C-alpha positions as YAML, in Angstrom:
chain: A
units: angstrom
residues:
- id: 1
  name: UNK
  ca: [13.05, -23.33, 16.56]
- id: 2
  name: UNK
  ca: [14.21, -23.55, 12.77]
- id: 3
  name: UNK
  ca: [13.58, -20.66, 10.44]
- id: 4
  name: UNK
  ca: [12.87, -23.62, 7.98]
- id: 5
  name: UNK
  ca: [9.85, -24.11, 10.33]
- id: 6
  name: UNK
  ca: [8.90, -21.02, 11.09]
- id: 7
  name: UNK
  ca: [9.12, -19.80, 7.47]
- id: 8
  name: UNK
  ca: [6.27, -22.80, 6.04]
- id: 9
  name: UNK
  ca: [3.93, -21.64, 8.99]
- id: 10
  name: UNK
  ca: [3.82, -18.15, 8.22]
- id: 11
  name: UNK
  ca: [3.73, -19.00, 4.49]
- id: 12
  name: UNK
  ca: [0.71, -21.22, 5.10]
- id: 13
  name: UNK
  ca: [-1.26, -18.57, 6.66]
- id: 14
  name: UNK
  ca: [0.00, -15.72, 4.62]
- id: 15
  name: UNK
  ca: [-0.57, -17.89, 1.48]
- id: 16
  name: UNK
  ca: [-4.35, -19.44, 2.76]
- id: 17
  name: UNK
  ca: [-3.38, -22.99, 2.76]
- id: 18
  name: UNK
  ca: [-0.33, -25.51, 2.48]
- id: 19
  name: UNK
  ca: [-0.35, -26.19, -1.32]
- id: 20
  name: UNK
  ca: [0.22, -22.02, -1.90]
- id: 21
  name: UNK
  ca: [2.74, -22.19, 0.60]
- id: 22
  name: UNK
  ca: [4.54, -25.39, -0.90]
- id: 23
  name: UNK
  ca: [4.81, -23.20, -4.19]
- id: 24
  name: UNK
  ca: [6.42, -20.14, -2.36]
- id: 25
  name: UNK
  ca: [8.68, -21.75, -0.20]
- id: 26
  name: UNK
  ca: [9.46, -24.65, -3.33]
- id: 27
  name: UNK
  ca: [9.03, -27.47, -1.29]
- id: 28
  name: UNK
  ca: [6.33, -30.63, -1.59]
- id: 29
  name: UNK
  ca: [3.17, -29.69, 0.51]
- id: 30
  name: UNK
  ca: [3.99, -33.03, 2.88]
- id: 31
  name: UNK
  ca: [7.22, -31.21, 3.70]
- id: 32
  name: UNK
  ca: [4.85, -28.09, 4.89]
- id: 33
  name: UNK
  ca: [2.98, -30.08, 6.86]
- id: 34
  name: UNK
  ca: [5.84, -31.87, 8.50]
- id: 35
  name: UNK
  ca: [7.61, -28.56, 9.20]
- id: 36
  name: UNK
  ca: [4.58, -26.92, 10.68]
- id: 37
  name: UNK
  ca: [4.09, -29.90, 12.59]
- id: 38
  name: UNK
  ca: [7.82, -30.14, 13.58]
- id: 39
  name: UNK
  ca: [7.11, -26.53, 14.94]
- id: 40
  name: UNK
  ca: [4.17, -27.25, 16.69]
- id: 41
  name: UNK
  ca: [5.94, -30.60, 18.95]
- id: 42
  name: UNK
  ca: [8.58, -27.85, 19.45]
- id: 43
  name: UNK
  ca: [6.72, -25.55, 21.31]
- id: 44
  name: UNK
  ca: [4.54, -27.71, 22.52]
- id: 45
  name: UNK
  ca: [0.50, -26.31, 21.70]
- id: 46
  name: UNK
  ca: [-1.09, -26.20, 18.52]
- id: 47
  name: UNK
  ca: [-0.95, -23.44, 16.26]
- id: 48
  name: UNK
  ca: [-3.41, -24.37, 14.07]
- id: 49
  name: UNK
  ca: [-7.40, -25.46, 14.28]
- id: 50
  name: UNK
  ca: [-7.63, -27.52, 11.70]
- id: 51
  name: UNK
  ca: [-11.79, -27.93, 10.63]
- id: 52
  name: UNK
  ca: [-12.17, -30.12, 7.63]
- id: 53
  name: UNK
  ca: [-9.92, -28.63, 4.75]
- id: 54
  name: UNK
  ca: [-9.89, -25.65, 6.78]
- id: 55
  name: UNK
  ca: [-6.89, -24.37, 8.80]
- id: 56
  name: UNK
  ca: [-8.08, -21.26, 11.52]
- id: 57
  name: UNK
  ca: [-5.08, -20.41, 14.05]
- id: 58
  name: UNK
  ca: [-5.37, -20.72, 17.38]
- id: 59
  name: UNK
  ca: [-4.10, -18.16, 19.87]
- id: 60
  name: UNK
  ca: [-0.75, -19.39, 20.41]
- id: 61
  name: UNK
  ca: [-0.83, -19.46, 16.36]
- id: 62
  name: UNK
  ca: [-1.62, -15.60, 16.26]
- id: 63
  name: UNK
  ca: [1.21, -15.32, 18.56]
- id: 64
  name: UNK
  ca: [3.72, -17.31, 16.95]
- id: 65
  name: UNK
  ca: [2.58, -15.89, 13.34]
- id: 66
  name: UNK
  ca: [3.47, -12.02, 14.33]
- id: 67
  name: UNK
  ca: [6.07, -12.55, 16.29]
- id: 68
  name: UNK
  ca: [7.58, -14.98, 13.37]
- id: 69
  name: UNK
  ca: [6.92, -13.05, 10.11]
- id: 70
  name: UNK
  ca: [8.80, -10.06, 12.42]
- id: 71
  name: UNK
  ca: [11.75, -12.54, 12.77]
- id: 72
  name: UNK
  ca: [11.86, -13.66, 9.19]
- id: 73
  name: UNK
  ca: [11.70, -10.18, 8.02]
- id: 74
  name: UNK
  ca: [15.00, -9.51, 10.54]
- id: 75
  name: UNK
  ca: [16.45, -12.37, 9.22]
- id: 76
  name: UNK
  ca: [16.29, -11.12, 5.93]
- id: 77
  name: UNK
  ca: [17.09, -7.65, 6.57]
- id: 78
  name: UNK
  ca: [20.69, -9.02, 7.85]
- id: 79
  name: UNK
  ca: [21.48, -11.52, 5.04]
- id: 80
  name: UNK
  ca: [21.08, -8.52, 3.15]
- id: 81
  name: UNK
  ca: [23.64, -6.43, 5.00]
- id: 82
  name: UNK
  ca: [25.82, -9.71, 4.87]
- id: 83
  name: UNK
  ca: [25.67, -9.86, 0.96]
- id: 84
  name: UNK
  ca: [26.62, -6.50, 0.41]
- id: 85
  name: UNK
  ca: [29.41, -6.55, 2.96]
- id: 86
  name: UNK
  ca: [30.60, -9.90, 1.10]
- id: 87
  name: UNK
  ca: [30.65, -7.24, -2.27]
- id: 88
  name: UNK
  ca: [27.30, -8.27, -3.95]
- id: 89
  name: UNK
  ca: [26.21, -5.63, -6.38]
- id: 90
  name: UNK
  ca: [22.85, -7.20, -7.24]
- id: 91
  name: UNK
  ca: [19.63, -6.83, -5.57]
- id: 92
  name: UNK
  ca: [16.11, -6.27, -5.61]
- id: 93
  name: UNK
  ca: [14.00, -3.58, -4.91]
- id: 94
  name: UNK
  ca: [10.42, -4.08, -3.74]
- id: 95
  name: UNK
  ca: [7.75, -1.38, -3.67]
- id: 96
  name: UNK
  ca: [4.40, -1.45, -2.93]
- id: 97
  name: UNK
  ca: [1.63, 0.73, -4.99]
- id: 98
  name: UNK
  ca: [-1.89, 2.17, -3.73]
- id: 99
  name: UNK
  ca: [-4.65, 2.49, -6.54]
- id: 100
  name: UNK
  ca: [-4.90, 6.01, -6.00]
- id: 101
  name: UNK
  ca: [-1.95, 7.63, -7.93]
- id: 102
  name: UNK
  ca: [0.96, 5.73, -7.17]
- id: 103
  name: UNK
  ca: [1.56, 4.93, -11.16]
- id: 104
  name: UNK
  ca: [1.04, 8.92, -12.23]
- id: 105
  name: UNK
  ca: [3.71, 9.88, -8.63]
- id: 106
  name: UNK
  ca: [6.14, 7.06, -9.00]
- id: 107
  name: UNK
  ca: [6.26, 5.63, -12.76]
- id: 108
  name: UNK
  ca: [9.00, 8.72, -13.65]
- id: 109
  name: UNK
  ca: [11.18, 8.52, -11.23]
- id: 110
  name: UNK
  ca: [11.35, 4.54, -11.36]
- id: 111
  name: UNK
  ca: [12.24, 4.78, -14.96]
- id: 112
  name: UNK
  ca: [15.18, 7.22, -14.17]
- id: 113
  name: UNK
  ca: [15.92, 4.52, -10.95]
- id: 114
  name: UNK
  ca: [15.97, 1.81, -13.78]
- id: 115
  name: UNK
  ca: [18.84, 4.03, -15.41]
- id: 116
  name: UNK
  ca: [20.70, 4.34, -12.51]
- id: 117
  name: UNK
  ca: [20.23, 1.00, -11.48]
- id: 118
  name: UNK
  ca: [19.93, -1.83, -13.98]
- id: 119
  name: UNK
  ca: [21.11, -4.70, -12.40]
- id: 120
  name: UNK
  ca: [18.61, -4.05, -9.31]
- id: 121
  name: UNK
  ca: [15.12, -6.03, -10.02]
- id: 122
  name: UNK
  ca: [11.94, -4.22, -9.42]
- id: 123
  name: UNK
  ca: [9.12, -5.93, -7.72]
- id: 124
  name: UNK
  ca: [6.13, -3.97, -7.56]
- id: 125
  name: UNK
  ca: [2.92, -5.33, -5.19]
- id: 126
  name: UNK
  ca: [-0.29, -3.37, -5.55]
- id: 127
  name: UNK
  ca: [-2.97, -3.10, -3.05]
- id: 128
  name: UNK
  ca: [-4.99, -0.83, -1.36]
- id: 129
  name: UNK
  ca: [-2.87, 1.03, 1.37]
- id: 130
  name: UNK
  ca: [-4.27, -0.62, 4.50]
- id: 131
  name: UNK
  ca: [-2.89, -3.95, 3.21]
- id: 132
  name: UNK
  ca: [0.39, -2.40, 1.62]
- id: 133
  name: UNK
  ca: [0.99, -0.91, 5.71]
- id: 134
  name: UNK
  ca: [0.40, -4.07, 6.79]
- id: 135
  name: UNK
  ca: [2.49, -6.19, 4.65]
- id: 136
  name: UNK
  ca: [5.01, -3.19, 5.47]
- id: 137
  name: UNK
  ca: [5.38, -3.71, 8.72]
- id: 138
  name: UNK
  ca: [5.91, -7.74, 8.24]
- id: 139
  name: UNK
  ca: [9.21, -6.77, 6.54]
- id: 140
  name: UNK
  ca: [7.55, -8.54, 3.10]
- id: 141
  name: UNK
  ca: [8.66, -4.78, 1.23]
- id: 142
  name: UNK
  ca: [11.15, -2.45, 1.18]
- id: 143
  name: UNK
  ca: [8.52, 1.03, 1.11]
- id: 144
  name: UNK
  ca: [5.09, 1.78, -0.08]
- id: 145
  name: UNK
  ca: [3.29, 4.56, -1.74]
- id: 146
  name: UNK
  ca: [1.11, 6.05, 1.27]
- id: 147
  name: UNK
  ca: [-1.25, 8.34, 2.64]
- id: 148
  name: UNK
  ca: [1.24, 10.21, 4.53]
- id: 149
  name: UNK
  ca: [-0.14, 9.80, 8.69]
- id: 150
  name: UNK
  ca: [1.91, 9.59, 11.68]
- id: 151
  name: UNK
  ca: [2.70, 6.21, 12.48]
- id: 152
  name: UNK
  ca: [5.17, 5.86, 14.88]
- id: 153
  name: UNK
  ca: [6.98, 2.35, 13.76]
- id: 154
  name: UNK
  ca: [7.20, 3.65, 10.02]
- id: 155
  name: UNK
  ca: [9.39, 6.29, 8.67]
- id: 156
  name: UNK
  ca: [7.77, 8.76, 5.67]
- id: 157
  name: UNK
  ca: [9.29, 10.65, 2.99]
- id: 158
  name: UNK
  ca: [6.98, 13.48, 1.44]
- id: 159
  name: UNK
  ca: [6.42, 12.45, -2.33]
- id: 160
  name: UNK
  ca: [3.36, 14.93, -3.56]
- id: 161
  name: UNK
  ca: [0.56, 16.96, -2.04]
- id: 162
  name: UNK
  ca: [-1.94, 17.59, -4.18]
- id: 163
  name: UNK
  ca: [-5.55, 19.91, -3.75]
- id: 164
  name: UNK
  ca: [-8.97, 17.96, -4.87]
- id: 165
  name: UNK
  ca: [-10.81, 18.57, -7.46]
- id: 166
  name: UNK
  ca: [-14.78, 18.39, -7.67]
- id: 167
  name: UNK
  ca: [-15.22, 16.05, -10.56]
- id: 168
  name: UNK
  ca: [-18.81, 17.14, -12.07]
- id: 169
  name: UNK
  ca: [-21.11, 16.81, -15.01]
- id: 170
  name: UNK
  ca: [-20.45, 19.12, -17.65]
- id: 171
  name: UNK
  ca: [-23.94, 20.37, -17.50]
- id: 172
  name: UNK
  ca: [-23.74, 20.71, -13.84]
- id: 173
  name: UNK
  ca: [-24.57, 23.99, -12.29]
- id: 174
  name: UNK
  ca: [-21.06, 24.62, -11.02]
- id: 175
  name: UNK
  ca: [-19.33, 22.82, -13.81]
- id: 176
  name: UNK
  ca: [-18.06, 26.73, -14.88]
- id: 177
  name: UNK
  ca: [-16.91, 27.78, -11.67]
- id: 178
  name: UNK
  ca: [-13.42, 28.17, -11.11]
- id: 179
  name: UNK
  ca: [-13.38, 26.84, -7.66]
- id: 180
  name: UNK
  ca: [-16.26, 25.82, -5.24]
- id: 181
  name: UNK
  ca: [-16.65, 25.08, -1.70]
- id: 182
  name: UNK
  ca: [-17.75, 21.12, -0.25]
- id: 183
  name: UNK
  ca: [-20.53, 22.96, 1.37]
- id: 184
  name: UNK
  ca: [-21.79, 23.83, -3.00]
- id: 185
  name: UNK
  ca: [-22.30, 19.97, -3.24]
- id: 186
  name: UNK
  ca: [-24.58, 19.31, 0.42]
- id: 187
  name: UNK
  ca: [-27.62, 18.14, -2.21]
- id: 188
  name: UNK
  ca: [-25.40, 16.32, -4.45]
- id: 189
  name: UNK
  ca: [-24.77, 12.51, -4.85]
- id: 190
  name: UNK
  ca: [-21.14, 11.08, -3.76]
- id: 191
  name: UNK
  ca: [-19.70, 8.90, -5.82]
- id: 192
  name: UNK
  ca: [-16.36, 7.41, -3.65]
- id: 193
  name: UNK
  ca: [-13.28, 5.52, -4.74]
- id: 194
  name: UNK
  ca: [-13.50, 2.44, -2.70]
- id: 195
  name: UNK
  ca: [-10.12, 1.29, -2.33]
- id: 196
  name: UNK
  ca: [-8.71, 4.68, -1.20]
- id: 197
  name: UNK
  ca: [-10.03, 4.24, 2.82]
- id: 198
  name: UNK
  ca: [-8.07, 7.63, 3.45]
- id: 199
  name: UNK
  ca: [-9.71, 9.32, 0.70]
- id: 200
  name: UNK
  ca: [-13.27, 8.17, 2.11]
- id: 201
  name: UNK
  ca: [-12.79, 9.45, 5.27]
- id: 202
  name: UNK
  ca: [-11.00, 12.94, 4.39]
- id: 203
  name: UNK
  ca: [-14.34, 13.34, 2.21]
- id: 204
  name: UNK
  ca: [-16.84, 12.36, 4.81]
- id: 205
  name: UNK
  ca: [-15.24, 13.72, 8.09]
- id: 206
  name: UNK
  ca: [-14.83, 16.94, 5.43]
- id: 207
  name: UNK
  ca: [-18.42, 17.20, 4.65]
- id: 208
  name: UNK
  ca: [-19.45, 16.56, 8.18]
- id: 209
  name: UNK
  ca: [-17.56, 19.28, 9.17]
- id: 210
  name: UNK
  ca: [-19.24, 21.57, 6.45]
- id: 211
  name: UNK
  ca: [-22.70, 20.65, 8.53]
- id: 212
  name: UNK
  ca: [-23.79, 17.71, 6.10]
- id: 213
  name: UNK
  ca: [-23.73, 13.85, 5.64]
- id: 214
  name: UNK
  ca: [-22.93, 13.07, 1.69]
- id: 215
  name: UNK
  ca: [-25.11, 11.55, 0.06]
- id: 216
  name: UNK
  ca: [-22.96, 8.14, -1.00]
- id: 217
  name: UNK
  ca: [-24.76, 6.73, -3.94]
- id: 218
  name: UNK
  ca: [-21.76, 3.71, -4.91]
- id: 219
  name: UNK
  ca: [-18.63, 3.03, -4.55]
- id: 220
  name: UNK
  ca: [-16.36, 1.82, -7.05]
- id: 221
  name: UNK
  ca: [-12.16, 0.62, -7.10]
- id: 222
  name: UNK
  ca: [-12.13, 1.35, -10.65]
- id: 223
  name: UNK
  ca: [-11.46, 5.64, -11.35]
- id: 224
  name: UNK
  ca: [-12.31, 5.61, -15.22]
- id: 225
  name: UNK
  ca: [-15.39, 3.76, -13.79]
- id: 226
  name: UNK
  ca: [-16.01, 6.65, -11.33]
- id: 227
  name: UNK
  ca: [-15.63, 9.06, -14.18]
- id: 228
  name: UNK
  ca: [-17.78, 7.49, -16.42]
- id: 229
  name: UNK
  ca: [-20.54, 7.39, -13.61]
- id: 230
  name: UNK
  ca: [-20.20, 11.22, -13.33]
- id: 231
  name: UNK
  ca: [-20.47, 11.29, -16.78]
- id: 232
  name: UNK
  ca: [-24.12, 10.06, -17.47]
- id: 233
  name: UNK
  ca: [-25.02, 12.00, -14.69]
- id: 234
  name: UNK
  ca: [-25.27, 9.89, -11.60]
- id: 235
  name: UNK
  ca: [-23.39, 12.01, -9.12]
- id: 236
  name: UNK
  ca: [-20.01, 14.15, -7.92]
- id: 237
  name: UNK
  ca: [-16.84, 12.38, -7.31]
- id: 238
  name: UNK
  ca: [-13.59, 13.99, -5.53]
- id: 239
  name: UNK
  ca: [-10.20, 13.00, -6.60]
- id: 240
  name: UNK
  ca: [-6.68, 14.23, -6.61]
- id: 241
  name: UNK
  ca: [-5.99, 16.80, -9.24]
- id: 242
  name: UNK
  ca: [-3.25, 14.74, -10.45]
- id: 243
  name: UNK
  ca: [-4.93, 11.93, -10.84]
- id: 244
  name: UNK
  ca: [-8.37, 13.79, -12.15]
- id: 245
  name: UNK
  ca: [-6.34, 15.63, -14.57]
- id: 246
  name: UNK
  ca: [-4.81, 12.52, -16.47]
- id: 247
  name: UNK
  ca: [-8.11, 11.18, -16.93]
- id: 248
  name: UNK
  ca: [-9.95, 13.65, -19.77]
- id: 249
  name: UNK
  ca: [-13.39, 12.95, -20.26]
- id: 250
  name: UNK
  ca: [-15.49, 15.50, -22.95]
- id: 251
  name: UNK
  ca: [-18.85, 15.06, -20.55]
- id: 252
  name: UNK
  ca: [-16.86, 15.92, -17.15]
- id: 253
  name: UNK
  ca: [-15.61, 19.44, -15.65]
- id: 254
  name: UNK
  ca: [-12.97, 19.35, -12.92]
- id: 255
  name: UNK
  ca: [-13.49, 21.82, -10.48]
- id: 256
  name: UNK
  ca: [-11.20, 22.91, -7.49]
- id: 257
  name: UNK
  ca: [-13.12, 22.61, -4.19]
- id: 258
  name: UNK
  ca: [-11.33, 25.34, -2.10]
- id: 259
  name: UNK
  ca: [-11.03, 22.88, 1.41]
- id: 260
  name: UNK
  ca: [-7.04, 23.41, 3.31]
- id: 261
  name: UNK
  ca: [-8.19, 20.59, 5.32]
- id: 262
  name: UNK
  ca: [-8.76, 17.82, 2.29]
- id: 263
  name: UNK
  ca: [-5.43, 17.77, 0.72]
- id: 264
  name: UNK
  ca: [-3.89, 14.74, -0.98]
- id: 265
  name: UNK
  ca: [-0.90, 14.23, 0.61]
- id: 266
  name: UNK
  ca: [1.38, 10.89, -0.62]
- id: 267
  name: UNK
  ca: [4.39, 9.64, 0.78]
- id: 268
  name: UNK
  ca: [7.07, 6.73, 0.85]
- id: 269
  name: UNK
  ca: [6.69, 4.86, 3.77]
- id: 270
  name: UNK
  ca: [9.31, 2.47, 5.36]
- id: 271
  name: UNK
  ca: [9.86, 0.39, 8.39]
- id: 272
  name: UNK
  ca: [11.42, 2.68, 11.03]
- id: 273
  name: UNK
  ca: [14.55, 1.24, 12.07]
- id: 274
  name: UNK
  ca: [15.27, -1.35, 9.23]
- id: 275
  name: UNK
  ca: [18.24, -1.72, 7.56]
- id: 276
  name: UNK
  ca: [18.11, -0.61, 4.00]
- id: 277
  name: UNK
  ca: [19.83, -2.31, 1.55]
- id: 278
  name: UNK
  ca: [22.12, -0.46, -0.86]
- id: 279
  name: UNK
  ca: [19.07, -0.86, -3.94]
- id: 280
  name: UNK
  ca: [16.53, 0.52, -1.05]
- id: 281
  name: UNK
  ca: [19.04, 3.54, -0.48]
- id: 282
  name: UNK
  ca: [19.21, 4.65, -4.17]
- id: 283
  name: UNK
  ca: [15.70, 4.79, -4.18]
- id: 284
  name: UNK
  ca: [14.84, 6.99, -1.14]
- id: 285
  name: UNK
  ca: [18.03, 9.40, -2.38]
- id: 286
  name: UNK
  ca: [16.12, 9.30, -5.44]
- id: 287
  name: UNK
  ca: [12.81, 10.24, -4.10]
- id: 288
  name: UNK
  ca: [14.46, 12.97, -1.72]
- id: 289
  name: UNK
  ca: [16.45, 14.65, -5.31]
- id: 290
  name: UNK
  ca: [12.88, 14.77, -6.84]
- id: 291
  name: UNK
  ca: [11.58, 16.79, -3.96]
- id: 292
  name: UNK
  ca: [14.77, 18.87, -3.58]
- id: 293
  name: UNK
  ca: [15.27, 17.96, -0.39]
- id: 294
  name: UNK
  ca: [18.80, 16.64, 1.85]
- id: 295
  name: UNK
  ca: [20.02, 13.60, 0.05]
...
């Protein structure tokens, strides 16, 4: 088995098709096909169903596709440790952002990595967090901006924890309070952030636990959106204080909702047993100095 091969099938299924994949891998799409093909004689069942202009993987497919992006992400993890034996002083740094945050948490200290750094490239990939841990774990990024949990294949590094804050109408009731309880808001309309699953369920499981179901009006992915909703009056959203605080809004209060059990807490998240590249080790030394912890 090539990694020629094996890189154009997982690129065709990662990508959704083989003219995507003939652009990432810079090949002709007839050269994807033959490869994937190649790899298919090789092992001797098909890995792909292929319906029409449709492509679905089989079972041996699913197998070969998670044990081969884990290979290709090895692969790449030790022509890294090769180059900088050899002496090579670039790199590249890749680091992937939730919605929820990530830009107010990281965008300082990645200007003072910049400084440090400036030969290292920066490639940022944004998505919500259950498709940042995914891609993760396929080796496609070096760390990503997390809800911190307790996965055991991932390492985590502490970034922020942060209370919530009760984001209300100004001419709500307890708009003047200085802090308020989740059980205050059992009769009030939820407004949730929809690409922050985490978030979601802290907030229900929360108000379950206070003895109510919330009231979820909409959802949106869009937080200036959220706040704007709030503002003409259509319901209560929770956020982070950090990230409620940056966003000031005349027609809003932000209210701390005294819960122990709903804190924000982010973290850098990393494949546990990886090898990290020298650009990968500046930035978790860097992340550690911010929160004045052992280098």
């Amino acid at each position: 088995m090539e990694f020629r091969q094996l890189r154009a099938f997982v690129e065709v299924i990662r990508q959704g098709g083989f003219s995507h994949a003939a652009r990432t891998v810079l090949a002709t799409q007839s050269a994807v096909s033959k490869a994937v093909r190649q790899l298919e004689n090789e092992i001797g069942t098909p890995l792909l169903d292929r319906i029409g202009h449709r492509s679905e993987l089989t079972i041996a497919g699913e197998a070969v596709y998670r044990r081969g992006a884990k290979l290709l992400a090895d692969r790449d993890d030790l022509l890294a440790e090769l180059d900088e034996i050899r002496g090579l002083k670039r790199g590249v740094l890749r680091l992937g952002l939730s919605p929820l945050g990530s830009g107010a948490l990281l965008a300082p200290l990645l200007a003072v990595y910049r400084q440090r750094c400036p030969k290292i490239e920066i490639r940022l990939i944004e998505h919500d967090s259950d498709h940042l841990e995914e891609i993760l774990r396929e080796g496609r990024m070096d760390f990503a901006c997390l809800p911190l949990s307790a996965s055991e294949d991932l390492d985590w590094e502490s970034v922020r924890s942060e209370p919530l804050m009760a984001v209300l109408p100004a001419n709500h009731r307890l708009a003047a309070r200085p802090a308020i309880s989740l059980a205050d808001l059992r009769d009030a309309p939820f407004i949730l952030f929809d690409s922050g699953a985490d978030l979601q369920q802290t907030i229900v499981e929360a108000c379950r636990n206070s003895g109510f179901e919330p009231n979820v009006v909409t959802r949106s992915s869009q937080i200036e959106f959220m706040i704007e909703l709030v503002a003409a009056g259509l319901g209560v959203a929770v956020l982070p204080r950090l990230v409620a605080s940056a966003r000031w809004n005349v027609a809003v209060r932000h209210v701390l909702l005294e819960a122990p059990d709903m804190e924000w807490n982010m973290a850098i998240a990393w494949r546990r047993g990886t090898y990290l590249s020298d650009a990968a080790k500046m930035w978790l030394r860097l992340v550690r100095e911010a929160r004045g912890g052992p280098e």
